[in-house]
Amino acid sequence: MEWNPQTLQFLSECFLHTLSPAPEPRRQAEASLAEAADRPNYGLAVLRLVAEPSVDDQIRQAAAVNFKNHLRVRWVPATPYDGNAPAFAPILDPEKEQIKSLIVPLMLSTTPKIQSQLSEALAVISKHDFPKLWPALLPELVSNLQKASQASDYASINGILGTANSIFKKFRFQYKTNDLLLDLKYCLDNFAAPLLEIFLKTASLIDLGANSGAPAANLRPLFESQRLCCRIFYSLNFQELPEFFEDHMKEWMTEFQKYLTTNYPTLESSGPNGVALVDELRAAVCENINLYMEKNEEEFQGYLNNFALAVWTLLGSVSQSSSRDQLAITAIKFLTTVSTSVHHTLFASEGVIPQICQCIVIPNVRLREDDEELFEMNYIEFIRRDMEGSDLDTRRRIACELLKGIATHYGDAVRSIISAQIQTLLSSFATNPVANWKDKDCAIYLVVSLATKKAGSSYVSTELVDVQSFFESVIVPELQNPDVNGYPMLKAGALKFFTMFRSQISKHAALRFFPDLVRFLVAESNVVHSYAAGCIEKLLLVKDEGGRARYTSADISPVFPVLMNNLFSALKLPESEENQYVMKCIMRVLGIADISMEVARVCIEGLAFILGEVCKNPKNPIFDHYLFESIAILVKRACERDLSLVSVFEASLFPNFQIILGNVPEFWPYTFQLLSQLVELNRPPISPSYMQIFEIILSPETWKSAANVPALVQLLQAFLQKAPHEINQEGRLSKVLGIFNILIQSPSTTEQGFYVLNTVIESLEYAVIQPYIGHIWSALFRVLQQRSKVVKFIKSLLIFMSLFLIRHGSSILVETVNSVQSDLFTLILKQFWIPNLKLITGAIELKLTAVASTRLICESPVLLDPVAVESWGKMVDSIITLLSQPEEDRVEDEPEMPDFTENVGYTATFARLYNAGKKEDDPLKDIKDPREFFIASLHRLSSLSPGRYPKIISENVGPDNQVALHRLCETYKIQIV
């Protein structure tokens, strides 16, 4: 794309139309830009448009955004890993070099909004090219920084620092490697000194401005500059303490302490933005000193006392306003780090811990208006923070983390003070519940948040209170309150306590209040009925010693009808139409309760209605998963008990299935799994409605999405088992084998291909598959040549050949393999079957391959021929290894290439329904013990030629396996003669 007036006009018009509120011109403009983006020098042309002062600012800004996104996908294009991934034309090297030469000066000379986009674009380039492929970048930034500093041009200074901050973020949270440390050294050598220089210059300007009463507008860019310097400091110090920063620690720490202890009234009184700017700088300082406490404690200890006092004092003056949360959180984190370090003695002085509890912990744990607003307005975010542990960056949680930190060394003192504080809060509530309900909430929160969880279990304990006593005196009154809508935050706290300490609350006590939990399911508060559902669901998972479920169907049967009614009613409450906690509870209850025919009818109608609603606009994948899991468990537990319900379920579900197969591809994997369940429950002949679906799954188009494949295979297996007669009609079998052939070609779907093939062999008579068997062997052996060292393929092929032998006999196996190539079976036996038999894992697979191999040595002329003595002996050796050695001694883990998955919406990966899983069939139910079968078969064979086989065994079976064989003979009291 050449840069000329026509290009300028074309791009200007396109970017102008992308801002249009009308969809048609916007779509056309986006399509034109997407087409132009494939042409060489497109990125360069857009960058030149951004630099054009005659063009409207809005158009230039839209172009800057487009330029940044263009670089993201084309600077180093991602390699497409499936047929659906777009293949972007990469930016060529000459264009890259020109972009690099233009971007820094342009970024520094443009408006702040465009500057931020170009800074991000520069960071995209540097992620791939800096420093090795862009050695000129850092010297250019440093040179411009020094020029801007001399001119006190803080618009340019902050643009450069913002860019450096983006570039240097690569040094945070990465594993330390030689390459990373070399890049870090390069950056330190070039940027550490200029960074300190601008930091100290700006510090002196702030001091001057603060003392002379300079207006807030003059101070703002200075504080932003210092914040950026602090963030760069964090990045450059993250891996280890650089020598330059150790040598100049005093300069940095002096300024850091000043920002924590000095007030800047001109700026802080200029509105919330002014306070925020100062707080952001202080928070960045707190992060830096916390980093030094964690990683450079010894070098930092000389500054620690002053910083601890400064942070402590600062926290006393930070208001409860949510705008100051970040500062409060980072400051408390610093004190928490100190409390668990060797310098914890700072907290040992008399009165310090009580003061921390009174002045820092309790004020930050108490409910604020912002918490109440979040509770009412955004219940999902409230639960995510409160119940699911994503609240580590909230004041409430970080204050409790500080207490836990202090308790590491001063546990008795903390427990004594907090226990007394909890009693004080509860007494305050008792004197005036209406006015002081937040005190009770604070007490419950402290108990729950300071509880300790036993690793690897759901068991939670606390030394602050006696759990049973606290439950009866504090929690039960909330649970038994007849008004489920009164003081909803207290109700939520009580339900959270019940949920957290469920293992410690006796079964008798819990069942007493189970009806109350059911009542709360219809509370108006989304949080309350979500917590009630979550509490019931978690209770039903509690296990006692020996892994026995504590609660059974008999325990919930008295409340089961009203429980299900209230759960479905909860899903009709505003904003809870797709409440994942309620749906998960439905799933758990259906998995435990006794389900009568009447209940099953009501439940499937309710679930089918919900499914119909979510099909209109799927938007909550977690809710949808539990919905389908609930349907699957209902099918499994109700229809398997009473097959007459299958037609009832079909009538409820099929209308939705038709909608899904027509318009909702996100739900295809789930639907195919449910259909496979229903097909497996059907008695032949299969109804025409199923056969219509069968035709859909035989279409190659249906198999294009990787997320569909496991579910499609499961459904195809069900059809093969339940409709073998129909498979052999209208060319369906050739289509099935075509699908198998496609699946085995790709390493990611090979196993799925074998599942199909195994079911074909198990379900169809030999006369039906005979015309195709030569093609099947040819396809398999072609892949074997390509993947002769891939364990997964080898095991799958060996299992298939064993299954074929069991189903159709060794002579047909040998004959059909040899039809591909003369004497091929002998080659396969020696080079493939015998050496790889030891790789087999899994009880059914081990039995299948061991029995098939035994039948080969006892029945097949190929191995009974006198010229095959060595092969016979080696096969016996392999069978003994398989049967006598534990899996871990036989099989080495195969390093697997990680699967690539796209985290895009619903179709990213296959989501298996636990309750719709296919049962693993044993094709050898009549053989209980493969070891006994092996020894008995050898005994029968040796009886026909006494003395012959012990000699072959002694010459070809390893010493260890001869011992193992002797043990097996003794175990089953059978001899080889």
Coordinates of C-alpha atoms in Angstrom, one line a residue, residues 200-618:
L200 CA 15.2 12.8 42.0
K201 CA 14.6 15.8 39.7
T202 CA 10.8 15.3 39.9
A203 CA 11.0 14.8 43.7
S204 CA 12.7 18.2 44.0
L205 CA 10.1 19.8 41.8
I206 CA 7.3 18.3 44.0
D207 CA 9.0 19.6 47.1
L208 CA 9.3 23.1 45.6
G209 CA 5.7 23.1 44.3
A210 CA 4.3 21.8 47.6
N211 CA 6.2 24.4 49.6
S212 CA 5.3 27.3 47.3
G213 CA 1.6 26.3 47.0
A214 CA 1.8 25.5 43.3
P215 CA -1.6 24.8 41.8
A216 CA -2.8 21.2 41.5
A217 CA -2.6 21.3 37.7
N218 CA 1.2 21.8 38.0
L219 CA 1.6 18.9 40.5
R220 CA -0.5 16.3 38.7
P221 CA 2.0 15.4 35.9
L222 CA 4.8 15.3 38.6
F223 CA 3.0 12.7 40.7
E224 CA 2.1 10.7 37.7
S225 CA 5.8 10.7 36.7
Q226 CA 6.8 9.4 40.2
R227 CA 4.2 6.7 40.1
L228 CA 5.6 5.5 36.7
C229 CA 9.1 5.6 38.1
C230 CA 7.9 3.4 41.1
R231 CA 6.3 0.9 38.7
I232 CA 9.6 0.7 36.7
F233 CA 11.5 0.3 40.0
Y234 CA 9.2 -2.7 40.8
S235 CA 9.9 -4.3 37.4
L236 CA 13.6 -3.8 37.5
N237 CA 14.0 -5.1 41.1
F238 CA 11.5 -8.0 40.8
Q239 CA 14.0 -10.8 39.8
E240 CA 16.8 -9.9 42.2
L241 CA 18.4 -6.8 43.8
P242 CA 20.5 -5.1 41.1
E243 CA 23.8 -3.6 42.2
F244 CA 22.9 -0.1 41.0
F245 CA 19.7 -0.1 43.2
E246 CA 21.6 -1.5 46.2
D247 CA 24.2 1.3 45.8
H248 CA 21.6 4.0 45.6
M249 CA 19.1 2.5 48.0
K250 CA 19.2 5.5 50.3
E251 CA 18.1 8.0 47.6
W252 CA 15.2 5.8 46.6
M253 CA 14.1 5.0 50.2
T254 CA 14.3 8.6 51.4
E255 CA 11.9 9.7 48.7
F256 CA 9.7 6.6 49.2
Q257 CA 9.3 7.4 53.0
K258 CA 8.6 11.1 52.2
Y259 CA 5.6 10.2 50.1
L260 CA 4.2 8.0 52.9
T261 CA 4.6 10.7 55.6
T262 CA 3.9 13.9 53.8
N263 CA 0.5 15.5 53.0
Y264 CA 0.0 17.4 49.8
P265 CA -3.1 19.6 50.6
T266 CA -3.1 21.5 47.3
L267 CA -3.4 18.3 45.3
E268 CA -5.5 16.2 47.8
S269 CA -8.1 19.0 48.2
S270 CA -8.5 19.4 44.5
G271 CA -11.1 16.7 44.3
P272 CA -11.2 12.9 44.2
N273 CA -8.8 12.7 41.2
G274 CA -6.1 14.6 43.2
V275 CA -6.4 12.2 46.2
A276 CA -6.4 9.2 43.8
L277 CA -3.1 10.4 42.2
V278 CA -1.3 10.8 45.6
D279 CA -2.8 7.4 46.7
E280 CA -1.6 5.7 43.6
L281 CA 1.9 6.9 44.2
R282 CA 1.8 5.8 47.9
A283 CA 0.3 2.4 46.8
A284 CA 3.2 2.0 44.3
V285 CA 5.7 2.8 47.1
C286 CA 4.0 0.2 49.4
E287 CA 4.4 -2.4 46.7
N288 CA 8.1 -1.6 46.3
I289 CA 8.9 -1.8 50.0
N290 CA 6.8 -5.0 50.3
L291 CA 8.9 -6.4 47.4
Y292 CA 12.1 -5.5 49.3
M293 CA 10.7 -7.1 52.5
E294 CA 10.0 -10.3 50.6
K295 CA 13.1 -10.6 48.6
N296 CA 15.8 -8.3 50.0
E297 CA 15.0 -8.3 53.7
E298 CA 18.6 -8.2 54.9
E299 CA 19.6 -5.1 52.8
F300 CA 16.3 -3.4 53.6
Q301 CA 16.3 -3.9 57.4
G302 CA 17.9 -0.6 58.1
Y303 CA 14.9 1.2 56.7
L304 CA 12.2 -1.1 58.1
N305 CA 11.4 0.5 61.4
N306 CA 10.7 3.9 59.8
F307 CA 8.6 2.4 57.0
A308 CA 6.6 0.3 59.5
L309 CA 5.8 3.4 61.5
A310 CA 5.0 5.4 58.4
V311 CA 2.6 2.8 57.0
W312 CA 1.0 2.3 60.4
T313 CA 0.4 6.0 60.8
L314 CA -0.8 6.3 57.2
L315 CA -3.4 3.6 57.7
G316 CA -4.8 5.5 60.6
S317 CA -5.6 8.4 58.3
V318 CA -6.9 6.5 55.3
S319 CA -10.7 6.8 55.2
Q320 CA -13.2 4.0 54.5
S321 CA -14.0 5.4 51.0
S322 CA -13.7 2.8 48.3
S323 CA -11.6 5.2 46.2
R324 CA -8.8 4.6 48.8
D325 CA -9.0 0.8 48.9
Q326 CA -5.9 0.2 46.8
L327 CA -3.7 2.2 49.1
A328 CA -5.2 0.6 52.2
I329 CA -4.7 -2.9 50.8
T330 CA -1.1 -2.5 49.7
A331 CA -0.2 -0.8 53.0
I332 CA -1.8 -3.7 55.0
K333 CA 0.0 -6.2 52.8
F334 CA 3.3 -4.6 53.8
L335 CA 2.5 -5.0 57.5
T336 CA 1.4 -8.6 56.9
T337 CA 4.8 -9.4 55.2
V338 CA 6.6 -7.8 58.2
S339 CA 4.5 -9.8 60.6
T340 CA 5.6 -13.2 59.2
S341 CA 9.3 -12.2 58.8
V342 CA 12.2 -12.4 61.2
H343 CA 11.4 -8.8 62.1
H344 CA 8.0 -9.7 63.6
T345 CA 9.3 -8.4 67.0
L346 CA 8.1 -4.9 65.8
F347 CA 4.6 -6.2 66.9
A348 CA 5.8 -7.5 70.2
S349 CA 5.7 -4.2 72.1
E350 CA 2.9 -3.8 74.7
G351 CA -0.3 -2.5 73.2
V352 CA 0.7 -2.9 69.5
I353 CA -1.5 -5.9 68.7
P354 CA -4.6 -4.5 70.4
Q355 CA -4.0 -1.2 68.6
I356 CA -3.7 -3.0 65.2
C357 CA -7.0 -4.9 66.0
Q358 CA -8.8 -1.7 67.0
C359 CA -7.4 0.8 64.5
I360 CA -6.7 -1.3 61.4
V361 CA -8.4 -4.7 61.5
I362 CA -11.9 -4.0 62.9
P363 CA -12.5 -0.8 60.9
N364 CA -11.5 -2.6 57.6
V365 CA -13.6 -5.7 58.4
R366 CA -16.8 -3.8 59.1
L367 CA -19.4 -3.6 56.4
R368 CA -19.3 -0.4 54.3
E369 CA -22.0 1.2 52.1
D370 CA -20.0 -0.1 49.1
D371 CA -20.3 -3.7 50.3
E372 CA -24.1 -3.3 50.8
E373 CA -24.4 -1.8 47.4
L374 CA -22.5 -4.6 45.8
F375 CA -24.6 -7.1 47.7
E376 CA -27.8 -5.7 46.3
M377 CA -26.7 -4.6 42.8
N378 CA -24.2 -7.3 41.7
Y379 CA -24.8 -10.6 43.6
I380 CA -22.5 -12.6 41.3
E381 CA -19.5 -10.3 42.0
F382 CA -20.3 -10.3 45.8
I383 CA -20.4 -14.1 46.0
R384 CA -17.2 -14.3 43.9
R385 CA -15.4 -12.1 46.4
D386 CA -17.1 -13.3 49.6
M387 CA -17.5 -17.1 49.1
E388 CA -15.2 -18.1 46.3
G389 CA -12.0 -16.6 47.7
S390 CA -11.4 -13.9 45.0
D391 CA -11.5 -11.2 47.6
L392 CA -7.7 -11.2 48.4
D393 CA -7.6 -7.7 47.2
T394 CA -10.4 -6.4 49.4
R395 CA -10.0 -4.6 52.7
R396 CA -12.0 -7.2 54.6
R397 CA -9.9 -10.1 53.5
I398 CA -6.5 -8.4 53.7
A399 CA -7.2 -7.2 57.2
C400 CA -7.9 -10.8 58.2
E401 CA -4.7 -11.9 56.4
L402 CA -2.8 -9.4 58.6
L403 CA -4.3 -11.0 61.7
K404 CA -3.3 -14.4 60.5
G405 CA 0.3 -13.1 59.8
I406 CA 0.6 -11.7 63.3
A407 CA -0.9 -14.9 64.8
T408 CA 2.1 -16.8 63.2
H409 CA 4.2 -15.7 66.1
Y410 CA 1.7 -14.2 68.6
G411 CA -1.2 -16.7 68.2
D412 CA -2.4 -16.6 71.8
A413 CA -2.4 -12.8 72.0
V414 CA -4.3 -12.5 68.7
R415 CA -6.9 -15.2 69.7
S416 CA -7.5 -13.6 73.1
I417 CA -8.0 -10.1 71.7
I418 CA -10.2 -11.2 68.7
S419 CA -12.3 -13.6 70.9
A420 CA -12.9 -10.7 73.2
Q421 CA -13.6 -8.4 70.3
I422 CA -16.1 -10.9 68.9
Q423 CA -18.0 -11.1 72.2
T424 CA -18.0 -7.3 72.4
L425 CA -19.5 -7.1 68.9
L426 CA -22.2 -9.7 69.7
S427 CA -23.0 -7.9 73.0
S428 CA -23.4 -4.6 71.0
F429 CA -25.8 -6.4 68.6
A430 CA -27.8 -7.9 71.5
T431 CA -28.4 -4.4 73.1
N432 CA -29.9 -3.0 69.9
P433 CA -30.2 -5.5 67.0
V434 CA -31.8 -3.0 64.6
A435 CA -29.1 -0.4 65.0
N436 CA -26.1 -2.7 65.5
W437 CA -26.7 -5.6 63.1
K438 CA -23.4 -4.8 61.4
D439 CA -21.6 -5.7 64.6
K440 CA -23.0 -9.2 64.4
D441 CA -22.0 -9.4 60.7
C442 CA -18.5 -8.3 61.6
A443 CA -18.3 -11.0 64.4
I444 CA -19.4 -13.8 62.0
Y445 CA -17.0 -12.6 59.3
L446 CA -14.1 -12.7 61.7
V447 CA -14.8 -16.3 62.7
V448 CA -15.3 -17.5 59.2
S449 CA -12.3 -15.6 57.7
L450 CA -9.8 -16.6 60.4
A451 CA -10.8 -20.2 60.2
T452 CA -8.1 -22.6 59.0
K453 CA -8.7 -25.3 56.4
K454 CA -7.2 -28.7 56.7
A455 CA -5.1 -29.4 53.6
G456 CA -6.7 -31.7 51.0
S457 CA -10.2 -31.7 52.7
S458 CA -13.2 -29.6 53.3
Y459 CA -12.6 -29.7 57.1
V460 CA -12.4 -26.2 58.6
S461 CA -11.6 -25.4 62.2
T462 CA -11.2 -22.3 64.4
E463 CA -9.8 -21.6 67.9
L464 CA -11.7 -18.4 68.3
V465 CA -15.0 -19.9 69.3
D466 CA -16.6 -23.3 70.0
V467 CA -18.2 -24.1 66.6
Q468 CA -21.2 -26.0 67.9
S469 CA -21.9 -23.4 70.6
F470 CA -21.4 -20.4 68.3
F471 CA -23.7 -22.2 65.7
E472 CA -26.5 -22.7 68.3
S473 CA -26.3 -19.2 69.9
V474 CA -25.4 -16.9 67.0
I475 CA -26.2 -18.7 63.7
V476 CA -29.4 -20.6 64.5
P477 CA -31.4 -17.5 65.5
E478 CA -30.8 -16.1 62.0
L479 CA -31.7 -19.5 60.3
Q480 CA -34.9 -19.8 62.3
N481 CA -36.0 -16.2 61.8
P482 CA -39.4 -16.5 60.0
D483 CA -38.7 -13.4 57.9
V484 CA -36.4 -14.8 55.2
N485 CA -36.0 -11.3 53.7
G486 CA -35.1 -9.4 56.9
Y487 CA -31.4 -8.3 57.3
P488 CA -30.3 -10.3 54.3
M489 CA -26.6 -9.7 54.8
L490 CA -26.9 -11.3 58.3
K491 CA -28.7 -14.2 56.8
A492 CA -26.0 -14.6 54.2
G493 CA -23.3 -14.5 56.9
A494 CA -25.1 -17.2 58.8
L495 CA -25.5 -19.4 55.7
K496 CA -21.8 -18.9 54.9
F497 CA -20.9 -20.1 58.5
F498 CA -23.1 -23.1 58.1
T499 CA -21.5 -23.9 54.8
M500 CA -17.9 -23.4 56.0
F501 CA -18.3 -25.5 59.2
R502 CA -20.6 -28.1 57.7
S503 CA -18.3 -31.0 58.6
Q504 CA -18.2 -30.0 62.3
I505 CA -21.9 -29.4 62.7
S506 CA -23.5 -32.7 63.8
K507 CA -25.8 -34.5 61.4
H508 CA -28.6 -34.2 64.0
A509 CA -28.2 -30.5 64.3
A510 CA -27.9 -29.9 60.5
L511 CA -31.0 -31.9 59.8
R512 CA -33.0 -29.9 62.3
F513 CA -32.3 -26.8 60.3
F514 CA -32.6 -28.4 56.8
P515 CA -36.2 -27.1 56.4
D516 CA -34.9 -23.6 57.2
L517 CA -32.3 -23.8 54.4
V518 CA -35.1 -24.9 52.1
R519 CA -37.1 -21.8 53.2
F520 CA -34.3 -19.5 52.3
L521 CA -34.3 -20.7 48.7
V522 CA -37.2 -18.3 48.0
A523 CA -35.6 -15.3 49.7
E524 CA -35.7 -12.2 47.6
S525 CA -32.0 -11.5 48.0
N526 CA -30.0 -13.2 45.2
V527 CA -27.1 -13.7 47.6
V528 CA -29.3 -15.3 50.3
H529 CA -31.0 -17.9 48.1
S530 CA -27.7 -18.6 46.3
Y531 CA -26.0 -19.2 49.7
A532 CA -28.9 -21.4 50.8
A533 CA -28.5 -23.5 47.6
G534 CA -24.8 -23.6 48.0
C535 CA -25.1 -24.7 51.7
I536 CA -27.5 -27.6 50.8
E537 CA -25.3 -28.6 47.9
K538 CA -22.1 -28.7 50.0
L539 CA -23.9 -30.5 52.9
L540 CA -24.8 -33.3 50.5
L541 CA -21.1 -33.8 49.7
V542 CA -20.0 -34.3 53.3
K543 CA -18.4 -37.6 54.0
D544 CA -17.8 -39.4 57.3
E545 CA -14.9 -41.8 58.0
G546 CA -14.5 -44.5 55.4
G547 CA -15.8 -42.2 52.7
R548 CA -19.5 -42.8 53.5
A549 CA -21.8 -40.0 52.6
R550 CA -23.2 -38.4 55.7
Y551 CA -26.5 -37.5 54.2
T552 CA -28.6 -40.0 52.2
S553 CA -31.9 -40.0 50.3
A554 CA -33.7 -40.9 53.5
D555 CA -32.5 -37.7 55.1
I556 CA -33.8 -35.4 52.4
S557 CA -37.0 -37.3 51.6
P558 CA -39.2 -35.5 54.2
V559 CA -38.4 -32.1 52.5
F560 CA -37.8 -33.4 49.0
P561 CA -41.0 -32.1 47.3
V562 CA -40.8 -28.6 48.8
L563 CA -37.0 -28.6 48.2
M564 CA -37.4 -29.2 44.5
N565 CA -40.3 -26.7 44.3
N566 CA -38.3 -24.0 46.0
L567 CA -35.2 -24.6 43.8
F568 CA -37.2 -24.2 40.6
S569 CA -39.0 -21.2 42.2
A570 CA -35.6 -19.6 42.9
L571 CA -34.8 -19.7 39.2
K572 CA -37.9 -17.6 38.5
L573 CA -36.6 -14.8 40.8
P574 CA -35.3 -11.6 39.1
E575 CA -31.7 -11.9 38.0
S576 CA -31.5 -15.6 39.1
E577 CA -32.9 -17.1 35.9
E578 CA -29.5 -18.6 35.3
N579 CA -28.2 -18.9 38.9
Q580 CA -25.4 -21.5 38.7
Y581 CA -25.5 -22.1 42.5
V582 CA -29.2 -23.1 42.4
M583 CA -28.7 -25.3 39.3
K584 CA -25.7 -27.0 40.9
C585 CA -27.9 -27.7 44.0
I586 CA -30.6 -29.2 41.7
M587 CA -28.0 -31.5 40.2
R588 CA -26.7 -32.6 43.6
V589 CA -30.2 -33.3 45.0
L590 CA -31.2 -35.3 41.9
G591 CA -28.1 -37.4 42.4
I592 CA -29.1 -38.4 45.9
A593 CA -32.9 -38.3 46.3
D594 CA -35.3 -41.1 45.6
I595 CA -36.9 -40.1 42.3
S596 CA -40.5 -41.4 41.8
M597 CA -42.1 -41.4 38.4
E598 CA -44.2 -38.4 39.3
V599 CA -41.2 -36.4 40.5
A600 CA -39.2 -37.4 37.4
R601 CA -42.0 -36.0 35.2
V602 CA -42.2 -32.7 37.0
C603 CA -38.4 -32.3 37.1
I604 CA -37.8 -33.1 33.4
E605 CA -40.6 -30.7 32.4
G606 CA -39.0 -28.0 34.6
L607 CA -35.5 -28.6 33.3
A608 CA -36.7 -28.8 29.7
F609 CA -38.4 -25.4 30.1
I610 CA -35.2 -23.9 31.4
L611 CA -33.3 -25.5 28.6
G612 CA -35.7 -23.9 26.1
E613 CA -35.1 -20.5 27.7
V614 CA -31.3 -20.7 27.7
C615 CA -31.3 -21.8 24.1
K616 CA -32.6 -18.4 23.1
N617 CA -29.4 -16.7 24.3
P618 CA -26.7 -18.9 26.0

